Coordinates of C-alpha atoms in Angstrom, one line a residue:
M184 CA 17.7 -18.2 -33.4
H185 CA 14.6 -20.2 -33.0
R186 CA 11.7 -18.8 -35.1
W187 CA 8.2 -19.2 -34.9
I188 CA 6.2 -20.5 -37.9
G189 CA 2.5 -20.8 -38.9
W190 CA 1.5 -17.2 -38.9
I191 CA -0.7 -17.6 -42.0
V192 CA -2.9 -20.2 -40.7
C193 CA -6.0 -19.0 -38.7
L194 CA -6.0 -21.6 -36.0
S195 CA -4.0 -21.9 -32.5
L196 CA -0.9 -23.9 -32.8
A197 CA 0.1 -24.9 -28.9
A198 CA 3.9 -25.5 -28.6
A199 CA 6.4 -25.7 -25.7
Q200 CA 8.3 -23.2 -27.8
Q201 CA 11.9 -22.3 -26.6
P202 CA 13.0 -18.8 -26.2
A203 CA 15.7 -17.5 -28.5
Q204 CA 17.3 -16.2 -25.1
L205 CA 16.7 -16.4 -21.4
L206 CA 18.0 -13.5 -19.1
A207 CA 18.3 -14.1 -15.5
G208 CA 18.9 -11.5 -12.8
H209 CA 15.6 -10.8 -10.7
R210 CA 14.8 -12.6 -7.6
A211 CA 11.7 -13.8 -6.1
P212 CA 11.1 -13.7 -2.2
V213 CA 12.7 -16.8 -0.7
G214 CA 9.8 -18.3 1.2
A215 CA 11.0 -21.6 2.2
V216 CA 14.5 -23.0 3.5
A217 CA 15.8 -26.0 5.0
I218 CA 19.2 -27.3 6.1
G219 CA 19.7 -31.1 5.4
P220 CA 22.1 -33.6 6.4
G221 CA 25.8 -32.7 6.0
G222 CA 24.8 -29.1 5.9
T223 CA 22.9 -28.9 2.7
L224 CA 21.0 -25.8 2.2
A225 CA 17.7 -25.9 0.3
L226 CA 16.0 -22.7 -0.7
G227 CA 12.6 -22.3 -2.2
A228 CA 12.3 -19.2 -4.7
D229 CA 9.3 -18.9 -7.0
A230 CA 8.6 -22.2 -8.3
Y231 CA 12.2 -23.4 -8.1
I232 CA 14.1 -25.2 -5.6
Q233 CA 17.8 -24.3 -5.2
L234 CA 20.4 -26.4 -3.4
Y235 CA 23.7 -25.4 -2.1
Q236 CA 26.4 -27.0 -0.2
A237 CA 27.4 -26.2 3.3
D238 CA 30.1 -23.7 2.3
G239 CA 27.4 -22.0 0.0
R240 CA 28.5 -23.4 -3.4
F241 CA 25.7 -23.7 -5.6
L242 CA 25.1 -27.5 -6.5
R243 CA 21.8 -27.7 -8.7
T244 CA 18.1 -26.3 -9.3
L245 CA 15.0 -28.8 -8.8
S246 CA 12.3 -28.1 -11.2
G247 CA 9.0 -29.4 -11.3
H248 CA 6.6 -27.4 -9.4
A249 CA 4.2 -25.6 -11.5
D250 CA 3.7 -22.5 -8.9
T251 CA 5.3 -21.0 -5.9
V252 CA 7.3 -23.5 -3.5
R253 CA 5.9 -22.8 0.3
A254 CA 7.7 -25.2 2.4
L255 CA 10.7 -27.3 2.3
D256 CA 11.9 -29.9 4.9
F257 CA 14.6 -32.8 5.0
A258 CA 14.3 -36.3 6.6
S259 CA 17.0 -37.7 8.4
D260 CA 18.1 -39.9 5.2
G261 CA 18.6 -37.0 3.2
T262 CA 15.1 -36.9 1.4
L263 CA 13.9 -33.5 0.9
L264 CA 10.4 -32.7 0.8
S265 CA 8.8 -29.7 -1.0
A266 CA 5.0 -28.2 -1.0
S267 CA 3.8 -25.6 -3.4
S268 CA 1.0 -23.6 -4.7
D269 CA 0.2 -25.8 -7.5
T270 CA -1.4 -28.5 -4.9
T271 CA 1.2 -30.9 -4.9
L272 CA 4.2 -32.1 -2.7
R273 CA 7.2 -33.8 -4.1
L274 CA 9.9 -35.8 -2.7
W275 CA 13.5 -35.6 -4.0
N276 CA 16.8 -37.2 -3.7
P277 CA 19.0 -34.0 -3.6
R278 CA 22.4 -35.9 -4.1
N279 CA 21.3 -36.6 -7.6
G280 CA 18.5 -34.3 -8.3
L281 CA 16.2 -37.1 -9.0
L282 CA 12.2 -37.0 -8.2
K283 CA 11.2 -39.7 -5.9
G284 CA 7.6 -39.2 -5.9
V285 CA 4.7 -36.9 -6.2
L286 CA 1.9 -36.7 -3.2
Q287 CA -1.3 -35.6 -5.0
G288 CA -4.8 -35.0 -3.1
H289 CA -5.0 -31.2 -2.0
R290 CA -7.7 -29.2 -3.8
D291 CA -6.1 -26.0 -2.7
Q292 CA -2.5 -24.4 -2.4
V293 CA -0.5 -26.0 -0.1
W294 CA 1.4 -23.8 2.3
S295 CA 3.0 -25.9 4.9
A296 CA 4.3 -29.4 5.3
R297 CA 6.7 -31.6 7.6
I298 CA 8.3 -34.9 7.0
R299 CA 9.0 -37.2 9.9
P300 CA 12.7 -37.6 10.5
D301 CA 12.1 -41.4 9.7
A302 CA 10.6 -40.4 6.3
R303 CA 7.6 -42.6 7.1
Q304 CA 5.0 -39.9 7.3
V305 CA 4.2 -36.3 5.9
L306 CA 1.8 -33.9 7.0
S307 CA 0.8 -31.1 4.7
G308 CA -1.7 -28.2 5.2
S309 CA -3.6 -26.2 2.3
A310 CA -5.1 -22.8 2.0
D311 CA -8.8 -24.3 2.3
G312 CA -7.9 -25.5 5.9
E313 CA -7.4 -29.0 5.0
L314 CA -4.7 -31.3 6.5
H315 CA -3.3 -34.7 4.8
L316 CA -1.5 -37.2 6.7
W317 CA 0.7 -39.4 4.0
D318 CA 1.8 -42.7 4.6
L319 CA 5.0 -42.7 2.6
S320 CA 5.0 -46.7 2.2
D321 CA 2.2 -46.2 0.3
L322 CA 2.4 -42.7 -1.8
G323 CA -1.5 -42.8 -2.7
S324 CA -2.5 -43.4 1.0
S325 CA -3.5 -40.3 3.0
R326 CA -6.0 -39.3 5.7
S327 CA -7.6 -35.8 5.8
I328 CA -8.9 -33.8 8.5
Y329 CA -9.9 -30.2 8.6
A330 CA -7.7 -27.7 10.9
G331 CA -10.1 -24.6 10.3
R332 CA -11.8 -22.3 8.0
G333 CA -8.6 -21.0 6.2
W334 CA -4.7 -21.2 5.4
V335 CA -2.5 -23.6 7.3
Y336 CA 0.7 -21.6 7.6
S337 CA 2.8 -24.0 9.8
I338 CA 3.2 -27.3 10.8
G339 CA 5.3 -29.1 13.2
L340 CA 6.1 -32.6 14.9
S341 CA 6.6 -33.0 18.7
P342 CA 10.0 -34.1 20.0
A343 CA 8.6 -37.4 20.9
G344 CA 6.9 -38.0 17.6
R345 CA 3.3 -38.5 18.6
I346 CA 1.5 -35.1 18.2
W347 CA 1.4 -32.8 15.2
A348 CA 0.6 -29.0 15.6
A349 CA -0.8 -27.3 12.5
G350 CA -1.4 -23.6 12.9
G351 CA -3.5 -21.3 10.7
Q352 CA -6.1 -18.5 10.5
D353 CA -8.3 -20.3 13.3
G354 CA -5.4 -20.9 15.6
V355 CA -3.4 -24.3 16.5
L356 CA -4.9 -27.9 16.1
L357 CA -3.0 -30.4 18.1
W358 CA -3.6 -33.9 16.7
N359 CA -2.3 -37.2 17.6
P360 CA -3.3 -39.6 14.5
Q361 CA -2.7 -42.8 16.6
R362 CA -5.4 -42.2 18.9
D363 CA -7.2 -39.7 16.5
H364 CA -7.4 -37.2 19.2
R365 CA -7.7 -33.4 18.4
L366 CA -7.3 -30.6 20.8
P367 CA -7.8 -27.1 19.4
L368 CA -5.8 -24.5 21.3
L369 CA -7.8 -21.8 23.2
G370 CA -7.9 -18.4 21.7
P371 CA -8.7 -16.9 18.2
F372 CA -5.1 -16.3 17.1
S373 CA -4.2 -16.0 13.5
V374 CA -0.9 -18.4 13.9
R375 CA 1.7 -17.8 11.3
A376 CA 4.5 -19.8 12.7
L377 CA 5.2 -22.6 15.3
A378 CA 8.0 -24.7 16.7
W379 CA 8.2 -27.4 19.3
G380 CA 11.0 -26.9 21.8
P381 CA 13.4 -29.5 23.0
D382 CA 11.4 -30.0 26.2
G383 CA 7.9 -30.3 24.8
L384 CA 6.8 -26.7 24.9
L385 CA 5.2 -25.4 21.8
A386 CA 5.8 -21.8 20.4
T387 CA 3.5 -20.2 18.1
G388 CA 3.5 -16.8 16.6
D389 CA 0.7 -14.7 15.4
R390 CA -0.2 -12.0 12.9
E391 CA 0.0 -9.3 15.7
G392 CA 3.5 -9.9 16.3
Q393 CA 2.9 -11.9 19.7
I394 CA 4.7 -15.2 20.7
Q395 CA 2.8 -17.7 23.1
L396 CA 4.0 -20.8 24.9
W397 CA 1.8 -23.9 25.5
S398 CA 2.5 -27.3 26.9
P399 CA 2.2 -30.6 25.2
E400 CA -1.4 -30.8 26.4
G401 CA -2.6 -27.3 24.9
R402 CA -2.5 -25.4 28.4
Y403 CA -1.5 -21.7 28.1
V404 CA 1.9 -21.0 29.6
Q405 CA 3.3 -17.7 28.7
Q406 CA 2.7 -14.8 26.0
W407 CA 4.8 -11.6 25.2
N408 CA 5.1 -9.2 22.5
A409 CA 7.9 -10.1 20.1
H410 CA 7.7 -8.1 16.6
R411 CA 6.0 -5.0 15.1
L412 CA 4.6 -7.1 12.4
A413 CA 3.4 -10.9 12.2
V414 CA 5.7 -13.3 13.4
S415 CA 6.4 -15.1 10.3
A416 CA 8.9 -18.0 11.4
L417 CA 9.9 -19.8 14.4
V418 CA 12.9 -22.2 15.3
W419 CA 14.1 -23.7 18.6
P420 CA 17.5 -24.7 18.4
R421 CA 18.1 -25.3 21.9
Q422 CA 16.0 -25.8 25.3
E423 CA 16.4 -22.2 26.5
Q424 CA 17.0 -20.5 23.0
L425 CA 13.9 -19.5 20.8
I426 CA 14.5 -17.6 17.7
S427 CA 11.9 -15.8 15.8
G428 CA 11.5 -14.0 12.4
G429 CA 9.2 -11.4 11.7
Q430 CA 7.9 -9.1 8.8
D431 CA 9.6 -6.2 10.4
G432 CA 12.8 -7.6 9.3
Q433 CA 14.1 -8.8 12.7
I434 CA 15.5 -12.0 13.7
I435 CA 15.2 -12.1 17.7
F436 CA 16.9 -14.7 19.9
W437 CA 14.8 -15.3 23.2
D438 CA 15.6 -16.7 26.5
A439 CA 12.4 -17.2 28.7
G440 CA 10.7 -14.6 26.9
R441 CA 13.4 -12.1 27.1
P442 CA 15.4 -11.0 24.0
Q443 CA 19.1 -11.6 24.1
K444 CA 20.1 -10.6 20.6
T445 CA 18.5 -8.8 17.6
L446 CA 19.5 -9.1 14.0
Q447 CA 18.1 -6.4 11.7
T448 CA 17.6 -7.5 8.1
A449 CA 15.0 -7.7 5.5
S450 CA 11.5 -9.1 6.0
V451 CA 11.8 -12.5 7.1
L452 CA 9.8 -15.6 5.5
A453 CA 11.3 -18.7 6.6
L454 CA 13.8 -20.0 9.3
A455 CA 15.5 -23.1 9.6
V456 CA 18.3 -24.3 12.0
S457 CA 21.2 -26.8 12.2
E458 CA 23.4 -27.5 15.3
N459 CA 25.3 -24.3 14.8
R460 CA 23.8 -22.3 11.8
L461 CA 20.7 -20.5 11.2
L462 CA 19.5 -20.0 7.5
S463 CA 16.7 -17.2 6.9
G464 CA 14.8 -16.8 4.1
H465 CA 13.5 -13.0 3.1
D466 CA 11.1 -11.1 0.9
D467 CA 14.2 -9.3 -0.7
G468 CA 14.8 -12.3 -2.7
R469 CA 17.9 -13.4 -0.6
A470 CA 18.8 -16.0 2.1
R471 CA 21.2 -15.4 4.6
L472 CA 23.4 -17.8 6.7
W473 CA 24.2 -16.9 10.5
S474 CA 26.1 -18.6 13.1
L475 CA 23.9 -19.0 16.1
Q476 CA 26.1 -16.3 17.8
G477 CA 24.3 -13.8 15.3
A478 CA 27.4 -13.4 12.8
L479 CA 26.3 -13.2 9.1
L480 CA 28.2 -16.1 7.5
R481 CA 26.9 -15.7 3.7
T482 CA 24.2 -14.1 1.4
L483 CA 22.6 -16.4 -1.2
E484 CA 20.8 -15.0 -4.0
P485 CA 18.8 -17.7 -5.9
P486 CA 17.7 -16.6 -9.3
A487 CA 14.0 -16.9 -10.1
A488 CA 11.3 -15.7 -12.3
S489 CA 9.7 -12.5 -10.6
V490 CA 9.2 -10.0 -13.5
S491 CA 6.3 -7.8 -12.9
A492 CA 6.8 -5.0 -15.6
L493 CA 8.7 -4.5 -19.1
A494 CA 9.6 -2.0 -21.5
Y495 CA 11.4 -1.4 -24.5
S496 CA 13.3 1.8 -25.3
P497 CA 11.8 3.7 -28.3
D498 CA 14.9 2.8 -30.6
G499 CA 15.1 -0.6 -29.0
S500 CA 18.4 -0.4 -27.6
L501 CA 17.5 -1.1 -24.1
L502 CA 14.9 -3.3 -22.2
A503 CA 13.7 -2.5 -18.7
S504 CA 12.4 -5.3 -16.4
G505 CA 11.1 -4.6 -13.2
G506 CA 10.8 -7.2 -10.4
W507 CA 8.8 -8.3 -7.5
D508 CA 12.3 -7.9 -5.7
G509 CA 11.9 -3.9 -6.2
E510 CA 14.8 -3.5 -8.7
V511 CA 14.7 -2.2 -12.1
W512 CA 17.2 -3.9 -14.4
L513 CA 18.4 -2.7 -17.9
W514 CA 19.8 -4.8 -20.5
N515 CA 21.3 -4.4 -23.9
R516 CA 20.5 -5.9 -27.5
R517 CA 22.8 -8.9 -26.6
G518 CA 21.0 -9.6 -23.2
Q519 CA 23.5 -8.3 -21.1
P520 CA 22.7 -6.3 -17.9
V521 CA 24.0 -2.9 -18.1
R522 CA 22.6 -1.2 -15.1
R523 CA 20.6 -2.0 -11.8
L524 CA 18.5 0.4 -10.3
S525 CA 17.3 -0.6 -6.5
E526 CA 16.1 2.4 -4.9
A527 CA 12.6 1.0 -4.7
T528 CA 11.5 -0.8 -1.4
L529 CA 8.6 -2.9 -3.2
E530 CA 7.5 -4.8 -6.3
I531 CA 8.0 -2.5 -9.4
T532 CA 4.4 -2.2 -11.3
A533 CA 4.9 0.0 -14.0
L534 CA 7.7 1.1 -16.4
A535 CA 7.9 3.7 -19.2
F536 CA 10.7 5.4 -21.4
S537 CA 10.8 8.7 -22.5
P538 CA 10.0 9.5 -26.2
D539 CA 13.7 10.2 -26.7
G540 CA 14.6 7.2 -24.6
Q541 CA 16.9 9.2 -22.5
H542 CA 14.8 8.7 -19.2
L543 CA 12.8 5.7 -17.7
A544 CA 9.9 6.2 -15.2
A545 CA 9.7 3.2 -12.6
G546 CA 6.4 3.2 -10.5
S547 CA 6.4 0.8 -7.5
R548 CA 4.1 -0.7 -5.0
D549 CA 5.7 1.5 -2.5
G550 CA 3.7 4.5 -4.2
L551 CA 6.6 6.5 -5.6
T552 CA 7.5 7.0 -9.3
R553 CA 11.3 7.4 -9.7
V554 CA 12.5 8.8 -13.2
Y555 CA 16.3 7.8 -14.0
Q556 CA 18.6 9.0 -16.8
T557 CA 19.1 5.8 -18.9
T558 CA 22.6 6.6 -19.6
S559 CA 23.9 6.9 -16.2
G560 CA 21.2 5.3 -14.1
R561 CA 21.1 8.4 -12.0
L562 CA 17.9 9.1 -10.2
V563 CA 16.7 12.5 -11.2
Q564 CA 13.3 12.7 -9.8
S565 CA 11.1 11.2 -7.3
L566 CA 7.3 12.1 -7.7
E567 CA 4.7 12.1 -4.7
A568 CA 3.5 8.8 -3.7
H569 CA 0.2 7.3 -4.7
G570 CA -1.7 5.6 -2.0
N571 CA -1.3 2.0 -2.1
G572 CA 1.1 2.1 -5.2
V573 CA 1.6 3.0 -8.6
G574 CA -0.5 1.2 -11.4
A575 CA 0.5 2.7 -14.7
L576 CA 2.7 5.3 -16.3
A577 CA 2.8 7.0 -19.7
F578 CA 4.8 9.8 -21.0
T579 CA 3.0 12.5 -23.4
P580 CA 4.6 12.2 -27.0
N581 CA 6.7 15.2 -26.5
G582 CA 8.1 13.7 -23.5
R583 CA 7.4 16.9 -21.4
A584 CA 4.7 15.6 -19.3
L585 CA 4.2 12.1 -17.3
A586 CA 0.9 10.7 -16.3
T587 CA 0.7 8.3 -13.3
G588 CA -2.1 6.4 -12.4
G589 CA -2.5 4.6 -8.7
R590 CA -4.2 1.9 -6.7
D591 CA -5.6 5.2 -4.9
R592 CA -8.0 5.7 -8.1
L593 CA -6.1 8.7 -8.9
I594 CA -4.4 10.0 -12.1
R595 CA -1.9 12.9 -11.9
V596 CA -0.1 14.7 -14.7
W597 CA 3.4 16.0 -13.9
D598 CA 5.9 18.5 -15.3
W599 CA 8.2 15.5 -14.4
Q600 CA 11.3 17.4 -14.8
G601 CA 10.6 20.3 -12.5
G602 CA 8.8 17.9 -10.2
R603 CA 5.6 19.6 -10.3
K604 CA 2.0 18.3 -10.3
V605 CA 0.0 20.0 -13.1
L606 CA -3.3 17.8 -12.5
E607 CA -4.7 15.5 -10.4
F608 CA -8.1 14.0 -10.6
R609 CA -10.2 10.9 -9.4
A610 CA -10.4 8.7 -12.4
H611 CA -12.1 5.4 -11.5
E612 CA -13.6 3.7 -8.8
S613 CA -10.7 1.1 -8.2
H614 CA -7.1 0.9 -9.4
V615 CA -5.8 2.5 -12.2
T616 CA -4.1 -0.3 -14.3
G617 CA -3.3 1.4 -17.5
L618 CA -2.5 4.8 -19.2
A619 CA -1.8 5.9 -23.0
F620 CA -1.7 9.1 -24.7
S621 CA -3.0 9.6 -28.1
P622 CA -0.5 10.7 -30.9
E623 CA -1.3 14.3 -30.6
G624 CA -1.1 13.9 -26.6
R625 CA -4.6 15.7 -26.1
T626 CA -6.5 12.8 -25.1
L627 CA -5.5 10.5 -22.0
Y628 CA -6.8 6.8 -22.4
S629 CA -7.0 5.1 -18.7
S630 CA -8.1 1.6 -17.6
S631 CA -9.1 0.2 -14.2
S632 CA -9.7 -2.8 -12.3
D633 CA -13.3 -1.3 -12.0
E634 CA -13.9 -2.8 -15.5
S635 CA -14.0 0.5 -17.2
L636 CA -12.1 2.3 -20.0
A637 CA -11.8 6.0 -20.0
W638 CA -11.2 8.8 -22.3
W639 CA -10.0 12.1 -20.8
A640 CA -9.7 15.6 -22.5
L641 CA -6.6 17.4 -21.4
R642 CA -6.9 21.2 -21.9
P643 CA -5.0 24.0 -20.6
E644 CA -8.1 24.8 -18.4
G645 CA -8.5 21.2 -16.8
V646 CA -9.5 17.9 -17.6
G647 CA -12.8 16.6 -18.9
L648 CA -14.2 13.0 -19.4
E649 CA -15.0 12.4 -23.0
R650 CA -16.2 9.1 -22.6
R651 CA -16.4 6.0 -20.3
I652 CA -17.3 2.6 -21.0
M653 CA -18.0 -0.5 -18.8
A654 CA -15.6 -2.6 -21.1
H655 CA -15.2 -6.0 -19.5
A656 CA -17.4 -8.2 -17.0
R657 CA -14.1 -8.2 -14.8
G658 CA -11.2 -5.9 -14.1
I659 CA -9.1 -4.6 -16.8
Y660 CA -5.2 -5.3 -16.3
G661 CA -3.8 -4.6 -19.7
L662 CA -3.8 -1.4 -21.9
A663 CA -2.1 -0.7 -25.2
L664 CA -2.5 1.9 -28.2
S665 CA -1.7 0.7 -31.6
P666 CA 1.6 2.5 -33.2
N667 CA -0.7 4.5 -35.4
G668 CA -3.0 5.6 -32.8
R669 CA -6.0 4.0 -34.1
L670 CA -6.5 0.9 -32.0
L671 CA -6.9 0.4 -28.1
A672 CA -6.5 -3.1 -27.0
T673 CA -7.6 -4.3 -23.4
A674 CA -6.7 -7.3 -21.4
S675 CA -9.1 -8.3 -18.7
H676 CA -9.5 -11.1 -15.8
D677 CA -12.7 -12.1 -17.6
Q678 CA -10.2 -14.0 -20.0
T679 CA -10.7 -11.7 -22.9
L680 CA -8.8 -9.2 -25.0
K681 CA -10.8 -6.4 -26.8
L682 CA -9.8 -4.2 -29.5
W683 CA -11.5 -0.8 -29.5
D684 CA -11.7 2.3 -32.0
A685 CA -9.5 4.9 -30.2
Q686 CA -11.4 7.9 -31.4
S687 CA -15.2 6.8 -31.2
G688 CA -14.8 3.9 -28.7
K689 CA -16.7 1.4 -30.8
L690 CA -15.9 -2.2 -29.7
L691 CA -14.7 -3.8 -33.1
R692 CA -13.8 -7.4 -31.6
T693 CA -13.4 -9.8 -28.7
L694 CA -10.5 -12.1 -28.7
Q695 CA -11.1 -15.4 -26.8
G696 CA -8.4 -17.9 -25.9
H697 CA -7.0 -17.3 -22.7
T698 CA -8.1 -19.8 -20.0
E699 CA -7.7 -18.0 -17.0
A700 CA -6.9 -13.9 -16.3
A701 CA -5.3 -12.2 -19.1
Q702 CA -2.8 -9.8 -17.9
A703 CA -0.7 -7.7 -20.2
L704 CA -0.6 -7.1 -23.9
A705 CA 1.5 -5.2 -26.7
F706 CA 1.2 -4.6 -30.3
S707 CA 3.8 -5.7 -32.7
P708 CA 5.9 -2.7 -34.4
D709 CA 3.8 -2.9 -37.7
G710 CA 0.5 -2.9 -35.6
R711 CA -0.7 -5.9 -37.3
R712 CA -0.4 -8.4 -34.6
L713 CA -1.2 -8.3 -30.6
A714 CA 0.9 -10.4 -28.0
S715 CA -0.8 -11.3 -24.7
V716 CA -0.1 -13.0 -21.5
G717 CA -1.9 -14.2 -18.3
W718 CA -2.5 -16.4 -15.5
D719 CA -2.8 -19.6 -17.8
K720 CA 0.9 -19.1 -18.3
T721 CA 0.6 -18.8 -21.9
L722 CA 2.0 -16.3 -24.6
R723 CA -0.7 -15.9 -27.2
L724 CA -0.1 -14.2 -30.7
W725 CA -3.1 -12.7 -32.5
S726 CA -4.0 -11.2 -35.8
V727 CA -5.9 -7.5 -35.0
Q728 CA -8.2 -8.9 -37.4
G729 CA -9.3 -11.6 -34.8
P730 CA -7.5 -14.9 -35.4
L731 CA -5.5 -16.7 -32.5
L732 CA -2.1 -17.3 -34.6
Q733 CA -0.1 -18.9 -32.0
T734 CA 0.0 -20.2 -28.4
T735 CA 3.4 -20.7 -26.5
S736 CA 3.2 -22.5 -23.4
G737 CA 6.1 -24.1 -20.9
F738 CA 6.2 -21.0 -18.8
V739 CA 6.7 -21.6 -14.9
R740 CA 4.6 -18.8 -13.6
P741 CA 1.5 -16.8 -14.5
L742 CA 2.6 -14.1 -16.9
Y743 CA 2.3 -10.4 -15.7
A744 CA 4.4 -8.5 -18.6
V745 CA 5.2 -8.6 -22.2
A746 CA 6.9 -6.1 -24.4
W747 CA 7.7 -5.6 -28.3
A748 CA 10.7 -4.1 -29.4
P749 CA 10.8 -2.1 -32.7
D750 CA 13.1 -4.8 -34.4
G751 CA 10.5 -7.6 -33.7
R752 CA 12.3 -9.1 -30.4
L753 CA 9.4 -10.2 -28.1
A754 CA 10.0 -10.2 -24.4
V755 CA 7.9 -12.0 -21.9
G756 CA 8.5 -11.7 -18.1
S757 CA 9.1 -15.3 -16.7
G758 CA 11.2 -18.2 -17.0
T759 CA 10.7 -21.6 -18.3
L760 CA 9.6 -24.8 -16.5
R761 CA 13.3 -26.3 -16.5
Q762 CA 15.3 -22.8 -15.9
A763 CA 15.0 -20.2 -13.6
G764 CA 15.1 -17.5 -15.8
T765 CA 13.9 -13.6 -15.6
V766 CA 12.9 -12.6 -19.1
A767 CA 12.3 -14.9 -21.8
L768 CA 13.0 -13.2 -25.4
F769 CA 11.3 -14.7 -28.8
R770 CA 11.5 -13.6 -32.3
P771 CA 7.9 -14.4 -33.6

C-alpha cells in the first residue's frame, strides 16, 4: 500500500500520487460515438475513449484528454478524431492506441468536430461560437470564423465535400472555405444536431424537438415535430431514411417526414451509423448497437469516473458511492462491490448512513430521498420530492430523524421510518448544499449556494434561526462537522475553505490553496486534518491549525466527493488520468 509522507512539514507538497486502490463501476453519460473502418466502435464517456471490436469485445482505453470527450469521428484510413471540453482535439491510431497529434487553438470547450474522409481537414466548433478549420498537413495551421454567440453543437460535411455546416444556439451556418462564402440559414433555431443526406439535403434538429430539411443552398424544404424534447442526434444512412435521437429517449426512423419505426430507450446523446448498424450513446452511461431494422444487438457499458457523492458507514465496513448514472454502489473493505441500488432516475447528489449503519439515505436530482436497508439493499422508504433535486442529507445522532435539504431552498425534517414530515421551512435564498447535526441533535447547521451558513434550533414547538453568517464570497458547496462537534468547515466556489467555531459561529481561519472552486471536504477520524477536493482536480490535506500539508494531483475530472473512514482510508470520487476508475482510495 502506498503511503503519503511529509505530514510534519508546513508547506505544500505536490505529487502525482497513485492511489492504494482504484474502484470501477459507475458510468458517465456516453456523449460521443463513432463507427470506424472494419466496424470498430468508439465511445466517449467522461474524459476517456473506449474502443471495441465490431463484435463488442473490448479493445483498449484511450486516455489523454483532461475533460469530457464531446465528439468522435473516423476518417476512411482509420484515423480517429476526438474533441473535448479541455479545449483540444486529438488524432489517434486506434489500431495501437498511439496519439498522432494534438490540435490546440480553441479558447473554450470544444463540443463538436468532424474530420474529412480523406483526413486532410478537420472542422471544430466550441462553446464560444468559434469554428476552426484545421489543415492536417500542418498541425499548427488553422483558420477561424464565428458561427454565432454560443455553443456549436454539431458539424457536418456535405456529400460533395465542399460545404461545411455548423449548428448551434443561433442556428446553422453554411460555409464553403474554398470560396470563403458563408450563408446563415433563416430562422432563429437553437440547433442541437444536423446531418447531410446522400442527395445533398441537410437535416437539422432543434431544442424544441423539431426537424427541418434544407437544400444545399439554404432554402427551406420541410419541417415536422419529431420529439417531445430536444433532438440530440441525427444520422442519414440512406437517401430515404433519416434517423433521429432525442432527449425523450426515442430513436425514430423517418421516411419523408413520416415515422416508420420508433425505438424506446434512454435519453439519446449521440448516434453513428455504418452500412448496416446503428450505434447510440445515452445519458444512462450505456451505448447500444442496433441493426438498421431496429433490433438491439448489444449493450456496452464503458467504465468512467462519474462519482458525485460518497459516504462511509460509521464502522467503516461499507463505502457508498453515488454516480451521475443515478446508481448507488456499496463496496466492502476489500473494495469489492456488494450491492447496486438503481431506483433513482437522475444523478445521486447526497448520501448519509444512519448512526447504526443499518440504513442508507440517498438523495437524487430527481428530488426523492430513498432510504435503503444496507444488509439487504431493500428500499424501505421514499420521501417526498424536493423541487429540482436533493442537495444535502443528515441523520440526527439518535438516528430517529432525517433532515433533507433541496434545491428548492427548503429543509425538511422527517420521522423517516414512518415517512412522516415533522418540519418544513425555507432555509436559504438558493440551493441547500450541506447539513449537519450537533452531537446532542438540538442544532442543525446548513449551508447554501447563497453564500450563507445558518444555525437552526430544533424545538418541539418548531424551528428557530439562531444565527446566519454570510460566510463566503461565492456559494458554499461543502459542509462538515468535526468528530468532536466543535468545528465546522465549509468549502466554497470562492476557492477557499473556512473553519468556524460550531457554537459561537466565530471564524477561526481561512485555508487558501485551491485554484478553482472547492467542492467537498471531510475531517479525519481524529479531527486533526481536513481533506478537500475541487474543480482544480486536486485532493488537498490540511492541518486544522491552518497549514496545507499535501496536494495530490493526477485526477482526470473535477472532484465532487471525498469521504474519510474511521480506520483512516480516504476515498475520492474520480479516476486517474491513465485509468477510468470510479473511486480512488488512499491511506494518508
